[in-house]
C-alpha positions as a printed NumPy array, in Angstrom:
array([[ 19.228,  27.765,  -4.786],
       [ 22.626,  28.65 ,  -4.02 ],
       [ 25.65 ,  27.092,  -5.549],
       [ 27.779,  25.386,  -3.105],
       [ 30.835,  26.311,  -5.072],
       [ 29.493,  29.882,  -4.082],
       [ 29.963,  29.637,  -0.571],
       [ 32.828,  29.793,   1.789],
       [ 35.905,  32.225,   2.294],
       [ 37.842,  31.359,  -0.898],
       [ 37.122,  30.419,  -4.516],
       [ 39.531,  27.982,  -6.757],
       [ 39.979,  30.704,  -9.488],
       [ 44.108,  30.456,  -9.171],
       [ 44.148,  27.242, -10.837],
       [ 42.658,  28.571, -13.614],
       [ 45.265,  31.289, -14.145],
       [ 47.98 ,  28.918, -13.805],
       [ 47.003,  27.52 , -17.312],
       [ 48.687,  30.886, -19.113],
       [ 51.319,  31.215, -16.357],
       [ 52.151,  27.519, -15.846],
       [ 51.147,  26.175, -19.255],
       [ 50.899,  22.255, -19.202],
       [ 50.83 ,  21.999, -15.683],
       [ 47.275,  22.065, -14.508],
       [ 44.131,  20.953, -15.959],
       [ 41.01 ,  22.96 , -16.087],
       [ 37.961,  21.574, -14.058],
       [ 34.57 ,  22.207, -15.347],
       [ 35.986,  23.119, -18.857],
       [ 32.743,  21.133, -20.543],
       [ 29.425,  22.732, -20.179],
       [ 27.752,  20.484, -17.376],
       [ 24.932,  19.434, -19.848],
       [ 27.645,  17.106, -21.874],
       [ 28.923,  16.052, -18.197],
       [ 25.498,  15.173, -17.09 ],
       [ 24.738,  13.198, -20.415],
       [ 28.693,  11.979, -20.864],
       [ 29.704,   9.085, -22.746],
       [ 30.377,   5.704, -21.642],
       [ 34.09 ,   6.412, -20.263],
       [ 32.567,   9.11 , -18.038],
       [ 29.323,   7.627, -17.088],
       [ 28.883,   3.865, -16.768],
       [ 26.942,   1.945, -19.017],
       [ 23.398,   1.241, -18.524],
       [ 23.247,  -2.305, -16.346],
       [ 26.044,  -1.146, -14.484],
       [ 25.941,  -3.508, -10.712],
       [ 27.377,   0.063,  -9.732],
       [ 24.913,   1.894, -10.532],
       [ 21.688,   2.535,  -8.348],
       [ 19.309,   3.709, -10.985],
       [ 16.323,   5.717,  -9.865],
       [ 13.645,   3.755, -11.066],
       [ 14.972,   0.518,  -9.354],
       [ 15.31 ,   2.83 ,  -5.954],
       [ 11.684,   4.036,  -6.295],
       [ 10.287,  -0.287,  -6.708],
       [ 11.511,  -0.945,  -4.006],
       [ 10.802,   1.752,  -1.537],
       [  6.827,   1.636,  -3.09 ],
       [  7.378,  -2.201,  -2.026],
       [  8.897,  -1.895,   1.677],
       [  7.99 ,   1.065,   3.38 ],
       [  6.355,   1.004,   6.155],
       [  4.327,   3.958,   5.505],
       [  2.634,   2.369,   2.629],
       [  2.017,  -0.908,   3.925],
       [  0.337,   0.862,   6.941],
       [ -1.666,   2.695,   3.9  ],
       [ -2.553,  -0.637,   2.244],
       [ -3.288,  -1.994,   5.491],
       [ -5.927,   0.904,   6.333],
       [ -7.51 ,   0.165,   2.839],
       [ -7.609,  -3.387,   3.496],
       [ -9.632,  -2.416,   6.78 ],
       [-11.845,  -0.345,   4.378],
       [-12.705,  -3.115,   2.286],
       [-13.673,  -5.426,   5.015],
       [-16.218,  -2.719,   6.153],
       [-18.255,  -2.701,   2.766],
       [-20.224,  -5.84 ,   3.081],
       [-20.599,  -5.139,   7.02 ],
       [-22.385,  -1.96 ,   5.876],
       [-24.366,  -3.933,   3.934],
       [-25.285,  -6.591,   5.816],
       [-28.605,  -6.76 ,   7.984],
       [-28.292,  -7.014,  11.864],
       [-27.775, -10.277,  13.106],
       [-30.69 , -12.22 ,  14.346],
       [-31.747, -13.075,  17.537],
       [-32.782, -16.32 ,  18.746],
       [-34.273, -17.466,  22.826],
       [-34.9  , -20.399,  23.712],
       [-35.695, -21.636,  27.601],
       [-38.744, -22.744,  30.211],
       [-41.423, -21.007,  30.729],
       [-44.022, -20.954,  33.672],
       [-42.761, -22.989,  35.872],
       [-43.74 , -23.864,  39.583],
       [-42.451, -22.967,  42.52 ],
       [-41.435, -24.393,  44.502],
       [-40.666, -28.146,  43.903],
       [-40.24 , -27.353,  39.836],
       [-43.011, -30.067,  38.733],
       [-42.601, -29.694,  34.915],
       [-45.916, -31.448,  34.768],
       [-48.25 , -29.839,  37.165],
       [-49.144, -26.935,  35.432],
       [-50.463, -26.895,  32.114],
       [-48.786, -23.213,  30.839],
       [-45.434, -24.301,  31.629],
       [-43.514, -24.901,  28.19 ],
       [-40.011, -25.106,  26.708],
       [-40.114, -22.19 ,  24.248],
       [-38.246, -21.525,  21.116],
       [-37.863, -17.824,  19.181],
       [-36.383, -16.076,  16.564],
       [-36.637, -12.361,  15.697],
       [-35.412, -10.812,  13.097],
       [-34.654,  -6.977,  12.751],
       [-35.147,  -4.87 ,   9.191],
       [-33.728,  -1.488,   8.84 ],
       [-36.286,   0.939,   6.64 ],
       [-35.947,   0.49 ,   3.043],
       [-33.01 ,   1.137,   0.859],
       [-30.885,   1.927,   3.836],
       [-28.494,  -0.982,   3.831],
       [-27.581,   0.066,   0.364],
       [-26.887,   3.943,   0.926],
       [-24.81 ,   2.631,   3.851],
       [-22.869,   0.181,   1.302],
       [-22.138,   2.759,  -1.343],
       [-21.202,   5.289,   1.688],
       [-18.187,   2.584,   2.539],
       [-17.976,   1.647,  -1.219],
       [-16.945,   5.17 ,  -1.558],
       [-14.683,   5.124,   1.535],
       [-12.932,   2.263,   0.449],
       [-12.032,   4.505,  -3.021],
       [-10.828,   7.113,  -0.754],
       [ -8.768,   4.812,   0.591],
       [ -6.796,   3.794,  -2.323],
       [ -6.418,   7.202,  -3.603],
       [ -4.547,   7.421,   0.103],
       [ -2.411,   4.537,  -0.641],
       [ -1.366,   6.242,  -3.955],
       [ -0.93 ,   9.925,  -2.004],
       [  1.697,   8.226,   0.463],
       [  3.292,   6.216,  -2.469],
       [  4.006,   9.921,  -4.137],
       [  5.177,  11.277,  -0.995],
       [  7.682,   8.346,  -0.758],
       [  8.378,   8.876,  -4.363],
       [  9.035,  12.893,  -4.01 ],
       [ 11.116,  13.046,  -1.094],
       [ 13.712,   9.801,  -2.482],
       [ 13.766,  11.713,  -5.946],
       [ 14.768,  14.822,  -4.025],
       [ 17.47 ,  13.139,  -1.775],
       [ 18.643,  11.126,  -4.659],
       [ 19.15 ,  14.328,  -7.16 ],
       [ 20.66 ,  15.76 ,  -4.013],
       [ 23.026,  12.866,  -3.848],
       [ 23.772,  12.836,  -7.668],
       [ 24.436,  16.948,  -7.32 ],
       [ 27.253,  16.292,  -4.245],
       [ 28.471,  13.428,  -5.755],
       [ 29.605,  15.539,  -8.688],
       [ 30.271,  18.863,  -6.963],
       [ 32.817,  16.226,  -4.754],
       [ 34.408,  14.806,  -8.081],
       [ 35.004,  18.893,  -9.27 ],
       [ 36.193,  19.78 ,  -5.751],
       [ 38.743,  16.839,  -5.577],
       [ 40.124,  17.444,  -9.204],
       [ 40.078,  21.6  ,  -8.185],
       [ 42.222,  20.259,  -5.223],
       [ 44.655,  18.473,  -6.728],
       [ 45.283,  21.214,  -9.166],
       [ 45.651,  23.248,  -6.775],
       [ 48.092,  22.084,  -5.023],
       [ 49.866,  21.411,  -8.094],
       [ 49.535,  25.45 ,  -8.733],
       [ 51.101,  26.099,  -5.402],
       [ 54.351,  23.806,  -6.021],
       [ 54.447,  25.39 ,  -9.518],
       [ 53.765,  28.902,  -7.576],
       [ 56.222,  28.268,  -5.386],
       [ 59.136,  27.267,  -7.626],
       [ 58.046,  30.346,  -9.843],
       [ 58.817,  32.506,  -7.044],
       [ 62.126,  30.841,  -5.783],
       [ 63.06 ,  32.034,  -9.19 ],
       [ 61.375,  35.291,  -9.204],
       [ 58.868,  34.82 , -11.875],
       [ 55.823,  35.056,  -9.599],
       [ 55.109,  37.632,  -6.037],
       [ 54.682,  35.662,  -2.853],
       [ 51.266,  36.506,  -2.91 ],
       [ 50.486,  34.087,  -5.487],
       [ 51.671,  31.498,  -3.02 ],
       [ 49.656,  32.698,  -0.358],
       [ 46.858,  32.782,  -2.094],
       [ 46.644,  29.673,  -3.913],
       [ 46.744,  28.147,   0.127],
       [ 44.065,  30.408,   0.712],
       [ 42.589,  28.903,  -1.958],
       [ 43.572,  25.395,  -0.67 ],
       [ 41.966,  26.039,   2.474],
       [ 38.945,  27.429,   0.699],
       [ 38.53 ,  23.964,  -1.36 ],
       [ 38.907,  21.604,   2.111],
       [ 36.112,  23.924,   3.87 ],
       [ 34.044,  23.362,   0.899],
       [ 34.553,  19.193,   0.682],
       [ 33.462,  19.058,   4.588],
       [ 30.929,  20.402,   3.72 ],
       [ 29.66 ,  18.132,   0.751],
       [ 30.531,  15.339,   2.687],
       [ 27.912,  16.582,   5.341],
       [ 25.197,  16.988,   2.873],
       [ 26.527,  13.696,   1.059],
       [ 25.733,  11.96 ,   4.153],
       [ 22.381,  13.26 ,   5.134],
       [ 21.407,  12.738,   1.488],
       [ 22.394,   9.4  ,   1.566],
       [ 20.691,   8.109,   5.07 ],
       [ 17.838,  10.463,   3.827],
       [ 17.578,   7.999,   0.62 ],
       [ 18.576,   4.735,   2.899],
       [ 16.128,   5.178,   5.253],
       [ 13.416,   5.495,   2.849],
       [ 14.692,   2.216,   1.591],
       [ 15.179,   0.703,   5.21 ],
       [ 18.286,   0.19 ,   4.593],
       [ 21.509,   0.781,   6.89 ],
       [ 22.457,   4.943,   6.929],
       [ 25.963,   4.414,   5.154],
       [ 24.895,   1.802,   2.319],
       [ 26.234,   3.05 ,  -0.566],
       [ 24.516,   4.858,  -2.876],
       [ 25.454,   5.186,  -6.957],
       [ 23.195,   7.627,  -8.239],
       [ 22.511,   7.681, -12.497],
       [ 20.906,  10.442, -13.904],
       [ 17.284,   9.342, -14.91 ],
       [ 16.453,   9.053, -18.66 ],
       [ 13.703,  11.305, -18.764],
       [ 16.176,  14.092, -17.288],
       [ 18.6  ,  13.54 , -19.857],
       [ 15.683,  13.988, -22.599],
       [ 14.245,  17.163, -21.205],
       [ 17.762,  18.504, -21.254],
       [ 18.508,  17.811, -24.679],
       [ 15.26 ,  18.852, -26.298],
       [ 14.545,  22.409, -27.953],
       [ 13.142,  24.296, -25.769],
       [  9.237,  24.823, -26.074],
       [  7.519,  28.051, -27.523],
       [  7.673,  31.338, -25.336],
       [ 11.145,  29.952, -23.828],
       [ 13.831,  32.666, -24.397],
       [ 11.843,  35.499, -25.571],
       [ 11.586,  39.58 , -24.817],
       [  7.912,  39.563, -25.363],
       [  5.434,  38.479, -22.11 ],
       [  4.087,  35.446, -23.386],
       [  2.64 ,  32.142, -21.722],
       [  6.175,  29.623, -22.243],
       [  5.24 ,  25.728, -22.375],
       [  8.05 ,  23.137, -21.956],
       [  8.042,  22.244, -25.69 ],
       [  9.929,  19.033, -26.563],
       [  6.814,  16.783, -26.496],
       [  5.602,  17.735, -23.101],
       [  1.958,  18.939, -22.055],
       [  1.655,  22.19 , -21.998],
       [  0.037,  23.804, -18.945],
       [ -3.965,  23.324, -19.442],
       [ -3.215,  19.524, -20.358],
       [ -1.082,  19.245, -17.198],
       [ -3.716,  21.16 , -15.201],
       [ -6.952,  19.154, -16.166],
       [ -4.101,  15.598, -16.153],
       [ -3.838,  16.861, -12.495],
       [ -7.14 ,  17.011, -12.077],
       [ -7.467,  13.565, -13.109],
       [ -4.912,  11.823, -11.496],
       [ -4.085,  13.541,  -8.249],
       [ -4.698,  11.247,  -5.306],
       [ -5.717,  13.885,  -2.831],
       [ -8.408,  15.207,  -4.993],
       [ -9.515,  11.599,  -5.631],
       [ -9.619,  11.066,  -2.322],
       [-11.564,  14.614,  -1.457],
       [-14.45 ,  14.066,  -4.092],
       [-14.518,  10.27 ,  -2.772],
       [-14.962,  11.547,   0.935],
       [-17.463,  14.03 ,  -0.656],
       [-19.489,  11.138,  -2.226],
       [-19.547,   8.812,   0.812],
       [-20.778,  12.01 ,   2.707],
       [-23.263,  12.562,   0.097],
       [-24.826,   8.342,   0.9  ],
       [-24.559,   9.255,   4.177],
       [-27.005,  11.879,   3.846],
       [-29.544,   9.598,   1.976],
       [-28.721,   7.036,   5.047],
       [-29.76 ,   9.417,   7.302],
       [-33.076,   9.945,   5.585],
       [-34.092,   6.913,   5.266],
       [-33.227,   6.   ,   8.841],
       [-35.938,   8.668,   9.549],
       [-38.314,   6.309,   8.841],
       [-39.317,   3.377,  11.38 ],
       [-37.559,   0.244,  10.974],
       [-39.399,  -3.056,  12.047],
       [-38.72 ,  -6.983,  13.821],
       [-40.119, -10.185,  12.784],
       [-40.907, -12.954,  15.386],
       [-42.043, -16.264,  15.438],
       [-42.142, -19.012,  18.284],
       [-42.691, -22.379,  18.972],
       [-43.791, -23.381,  22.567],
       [-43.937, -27.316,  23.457],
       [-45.584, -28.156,  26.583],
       [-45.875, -31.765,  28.382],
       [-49.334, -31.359,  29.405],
       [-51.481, -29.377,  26.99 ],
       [-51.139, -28.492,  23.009],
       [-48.043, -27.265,  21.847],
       [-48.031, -23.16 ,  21.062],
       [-46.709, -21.391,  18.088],
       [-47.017, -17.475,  18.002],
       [-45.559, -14.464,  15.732],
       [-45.365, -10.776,  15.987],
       [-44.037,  -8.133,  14.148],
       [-42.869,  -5.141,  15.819],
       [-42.008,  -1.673,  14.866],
       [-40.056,   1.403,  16.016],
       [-41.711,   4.483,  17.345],
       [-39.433,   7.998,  16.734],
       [-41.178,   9.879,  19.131],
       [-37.375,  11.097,  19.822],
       [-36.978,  11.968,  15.919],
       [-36.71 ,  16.027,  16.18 ],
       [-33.413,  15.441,  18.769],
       [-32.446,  12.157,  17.298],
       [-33.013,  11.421,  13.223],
       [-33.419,  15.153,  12.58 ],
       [-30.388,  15.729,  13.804],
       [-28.534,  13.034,  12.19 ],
       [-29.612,  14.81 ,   8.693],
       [-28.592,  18.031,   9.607],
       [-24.73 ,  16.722,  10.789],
       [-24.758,  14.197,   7.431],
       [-25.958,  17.51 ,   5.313],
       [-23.647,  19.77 ,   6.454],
       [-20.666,  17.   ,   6.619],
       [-21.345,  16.714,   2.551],
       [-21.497,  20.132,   1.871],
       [-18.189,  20.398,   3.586],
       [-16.496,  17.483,   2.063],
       [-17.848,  19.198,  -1.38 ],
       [-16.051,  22.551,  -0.69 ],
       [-13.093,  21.092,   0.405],
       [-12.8  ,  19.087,  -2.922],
       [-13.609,  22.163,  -4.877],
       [-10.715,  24.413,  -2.503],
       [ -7.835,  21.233,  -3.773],
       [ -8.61 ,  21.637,  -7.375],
       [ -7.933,  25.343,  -7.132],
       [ -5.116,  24.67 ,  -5.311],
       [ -3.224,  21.968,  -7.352],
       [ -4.073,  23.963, -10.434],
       [ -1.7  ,  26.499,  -8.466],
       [  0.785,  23.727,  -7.41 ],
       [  0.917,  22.689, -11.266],
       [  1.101,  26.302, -12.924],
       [  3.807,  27.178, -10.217],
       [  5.813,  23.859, -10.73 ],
       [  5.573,  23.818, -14.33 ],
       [  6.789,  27.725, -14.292],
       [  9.719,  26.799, -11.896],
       [ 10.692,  23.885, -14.593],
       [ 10.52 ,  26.846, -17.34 ],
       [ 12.899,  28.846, -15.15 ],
       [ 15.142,  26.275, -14.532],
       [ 15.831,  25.322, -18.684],
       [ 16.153,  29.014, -19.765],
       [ 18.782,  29.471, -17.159],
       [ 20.189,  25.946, -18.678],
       [ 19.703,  27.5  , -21.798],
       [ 21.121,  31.24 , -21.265],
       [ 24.476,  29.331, -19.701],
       [ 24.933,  27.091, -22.34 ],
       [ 24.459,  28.654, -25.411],
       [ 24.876,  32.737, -24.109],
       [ 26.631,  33.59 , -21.354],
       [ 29.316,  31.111, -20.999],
       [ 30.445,  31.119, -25.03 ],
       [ 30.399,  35.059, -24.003],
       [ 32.407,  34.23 , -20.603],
       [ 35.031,  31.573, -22.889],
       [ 35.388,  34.621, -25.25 ],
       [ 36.313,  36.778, -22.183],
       [ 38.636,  34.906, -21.237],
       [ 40.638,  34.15 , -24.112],
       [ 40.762,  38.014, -24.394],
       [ 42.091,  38.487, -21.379],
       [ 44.101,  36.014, -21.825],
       [ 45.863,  37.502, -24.608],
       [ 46.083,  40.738, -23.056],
       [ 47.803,  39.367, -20.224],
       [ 50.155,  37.504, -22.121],
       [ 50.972,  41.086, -23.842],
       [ 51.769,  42.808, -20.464],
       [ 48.296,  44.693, -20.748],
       [ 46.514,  43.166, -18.284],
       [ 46.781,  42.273, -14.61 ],
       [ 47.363,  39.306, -12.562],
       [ 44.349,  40.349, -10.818],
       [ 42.113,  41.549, -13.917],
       [ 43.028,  37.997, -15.393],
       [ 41.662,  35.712, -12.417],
       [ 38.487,  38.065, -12.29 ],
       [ 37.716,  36.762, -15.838],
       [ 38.537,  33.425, -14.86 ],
       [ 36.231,  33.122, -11.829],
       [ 33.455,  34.657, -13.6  ],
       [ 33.88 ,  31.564, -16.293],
       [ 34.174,  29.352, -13.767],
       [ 31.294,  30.495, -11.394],
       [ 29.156,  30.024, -15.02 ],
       [ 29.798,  26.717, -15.261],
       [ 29.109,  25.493, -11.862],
       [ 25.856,  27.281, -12.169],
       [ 25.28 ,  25.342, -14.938],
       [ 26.493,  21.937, -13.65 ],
       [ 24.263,  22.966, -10.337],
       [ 20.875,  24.051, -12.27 ],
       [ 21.235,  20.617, -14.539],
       [ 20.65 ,  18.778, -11.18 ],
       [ 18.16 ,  21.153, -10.547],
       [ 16.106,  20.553, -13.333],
       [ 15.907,  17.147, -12.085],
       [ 14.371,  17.638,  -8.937],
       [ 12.042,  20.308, -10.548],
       [ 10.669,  17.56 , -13.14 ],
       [  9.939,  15.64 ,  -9.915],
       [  7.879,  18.25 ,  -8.447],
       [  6.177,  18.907, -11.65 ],
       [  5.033,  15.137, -11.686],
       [  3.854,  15.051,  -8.278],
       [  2.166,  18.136,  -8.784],
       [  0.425,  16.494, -11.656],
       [  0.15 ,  12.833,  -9.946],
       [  1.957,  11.096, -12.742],
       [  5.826,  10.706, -14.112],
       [  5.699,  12.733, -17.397],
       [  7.045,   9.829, -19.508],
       [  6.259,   9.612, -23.564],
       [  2.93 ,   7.938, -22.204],
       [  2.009,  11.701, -21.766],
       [  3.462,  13.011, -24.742],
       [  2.022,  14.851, -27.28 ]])
């Protein structure tokens, strides 16, 4: 991802040269590698408890515990539930009761002998054992279910942990951009004294409000992503678009960043690299995913009600039969009791039942290879995510400890140099905007190894806390 401080017409680079012209005067932004920023002490970064502060964990309670998406979720497995004992349950009886045989046309109760008030009650009975395929087939439903509760809990999860890293990365870049400012303009006045006396060309002037301008295009546009990353996170939370938001880097990002790295991290030779610092490594993430992902939970559930269904269909081959029984009273002759049992006749089976095992067959065997297609798939999802997280702490890693040290070292040269009359104006601010590019990278892919853990973790289907550990 691009660097924001990238972009634009200008780049804040004078200020940086006005520390060996204008000693004093200015103050370098960015000096301090963006790790110690992220992880600062208490006088940067308010204490834990902070009313400020909107910490990520208490952000993700209570989105899991108001949105609307996953109360319509819980809702749908409630629904689920409520269909298990139905599936279950045998059909409902019948019962008739009324008169009988009665004569027309002046309704004499008494002058026939067959007339009767009768009472009956039938009773249906599916064939055998197919009440409980149909019960495990919504047992198994009602699983998939859940796991789909859990699925849209992660998606809420993933896309507030994205907007809120988001957030936390403007809300820094803004703090840099507004100190860059000010020294800035500080540069300019300093600039433009320096050149009332002839110390400095007027093209330092014009170029520190180049540079000016460069800096103001830059904050609109942070405050445009600073706003749709904040109604991005208030929505999820149902809250109103321009609450404010005081974002805290999570723990668990703070860890990751100051562990060593794992084995394979950093090295010439082509090797598989794991995370290291107490993490999984990739086959324990892989078969954790394959544990704990909710889609694939809910896939092999699907599979397994399709799989009852099948047996539900078979059995429903076979003929199902009614009970009956009667009582008959009659005002003029014995009272009547009869009984009866009746049974279905498939004579429609080869269009009807047959059928119905063929669709339930082929339904499973679908079901099955779609469960067996999203475990090669989040094995992908996981090995890609966990090599994107690798990526992102060797770049950490190479800025920190390599190439800015190298870039500091640079500069101080040049520094020198120009202070000796053996180096340019020019040459000098090259040296300095290569620093300074450095360490924005670095401040930028620290909040990028944030929202990389997060993907990781939904990858995997679970936060990658010390439960997971080694």
């Amino acid at each position: 991802m691009t660097s924001t401080f990238t972009k634009g017409r200008g780049h804040p680079v004078l200020l940086l040269c006005a520390l060996l012209i204008f000693p004093g005067t200015l103050v370098l932004p960015g000096g301090a590698d963006a790790r110690a920023a992220w992880t600062a002490a208490p006088e940067a970064t308010p204490p834990l408890g902070d009313p400020d502060q909107d910490t990520l964990d208490e952000l993700l309670a209570e989105a899991l515990a108001t949105h609307p998406e996953i109360q319509a979720a819980r809702s749908r497995m409630d629904a689920a539930a409520a269909r298990v004992p139905q599936a279950g349950a045998l059909p409902d009886p019948n019962l008739f009761a009324g008169l009988m045989y009665v004569p027309l046309p002046d309704f004499d109760l008494s002058a026939e002998g067959m007339t009767m008030f009768s009472v009956q009650v039938g009773q249906q009975l599916p064939p055998r054992g197919l009440r409980g395929a149909r019960e495990r087939a919504a047992q198994a439903e009602l699983e998939a279910a859940r796991a789909e509760v859990e699925r849209v809990e992660w998606s809420v999860r993933l896309r507030l942990q994205e907007a809120y890293f988001e957030l936390l990365l403007i809300v820094e870049a803004e703090e840099v951009h507004h100190r860059t400012h000010a020294a800035l303009e500080a540069f300019a006045a300093s600039a433009e004294a320096a050149f009332t006396q002839g110390l400095a060309p007027q093209q330092d002037i014009l170029r520190a409000q180049t540079e000016l301008a460069g800096i103001e295009e830059h904050l609109a546009e942070l405050r445009q992503r600073r706003s749709v990353a904040r109604a991005e996170v208030n929505a999820l939370l149902g809250r109103d678009s321009r609450a404010p938001i005081h974002p805290v880097v999570p723990e668990r990002v703070v860890r990751l960043l100051e562990a060593e790295p794992g084995p394979g991290i950093l090295t010439s030779h082509l090797m598989d690299a794991e995370l290291g610092a107490g993490l999984p490594t990739l086959r324990e993430l892989e078969e954790e995913a394959l544990k704990r992902r909710p889609e694939l939970a809910s896939a092999r559930y699907r599979a397994e009600a399709a799989d009852h269904q099948v047996e539900a269909a078979r059995r429903d081959r076979r003929p199902g039969i009614s009970l009956m029984g009667g009582y008959a009273a009659r005002s003029a002759r014995a009272d009547m009791f009869s009984a009866g049992v009746s049974i279905d006749l498939p004579i429609f089976r080869g269009r009807k039942q047959d059928q119905a095992v063929f669709e339930a067959e082929h339904t499973f065997e679908s079901s099955r290879r779609e469960a067996a297609t999203l475990e090669r798939e989040i094995r992908r999802e996981v090995a890609e995510a966990h090599a994107d997280l690798i990526q992102a702490r060797e770049q950490v890693i190479l800025l920190e400890e390599g190439i800015i040290p190298q870039a500091r070292a640079t500069v101080e040269s040049a520094s020198g140099a120009y202070r000796s009359g053996e180096s340019s104006f020019v040459g000098l601010m090259e040296v300095y905007a290569v620093l300074f590019r450095n360490e924005i990278q670095l401040a930028h892919l620290t909040a990028e190894l944030g929202s990389r853990l997060v993907r990781l973790e939904r990858a995997v289907g679970a936060e990658l806390s010390r439960e997971e550990s080694r």
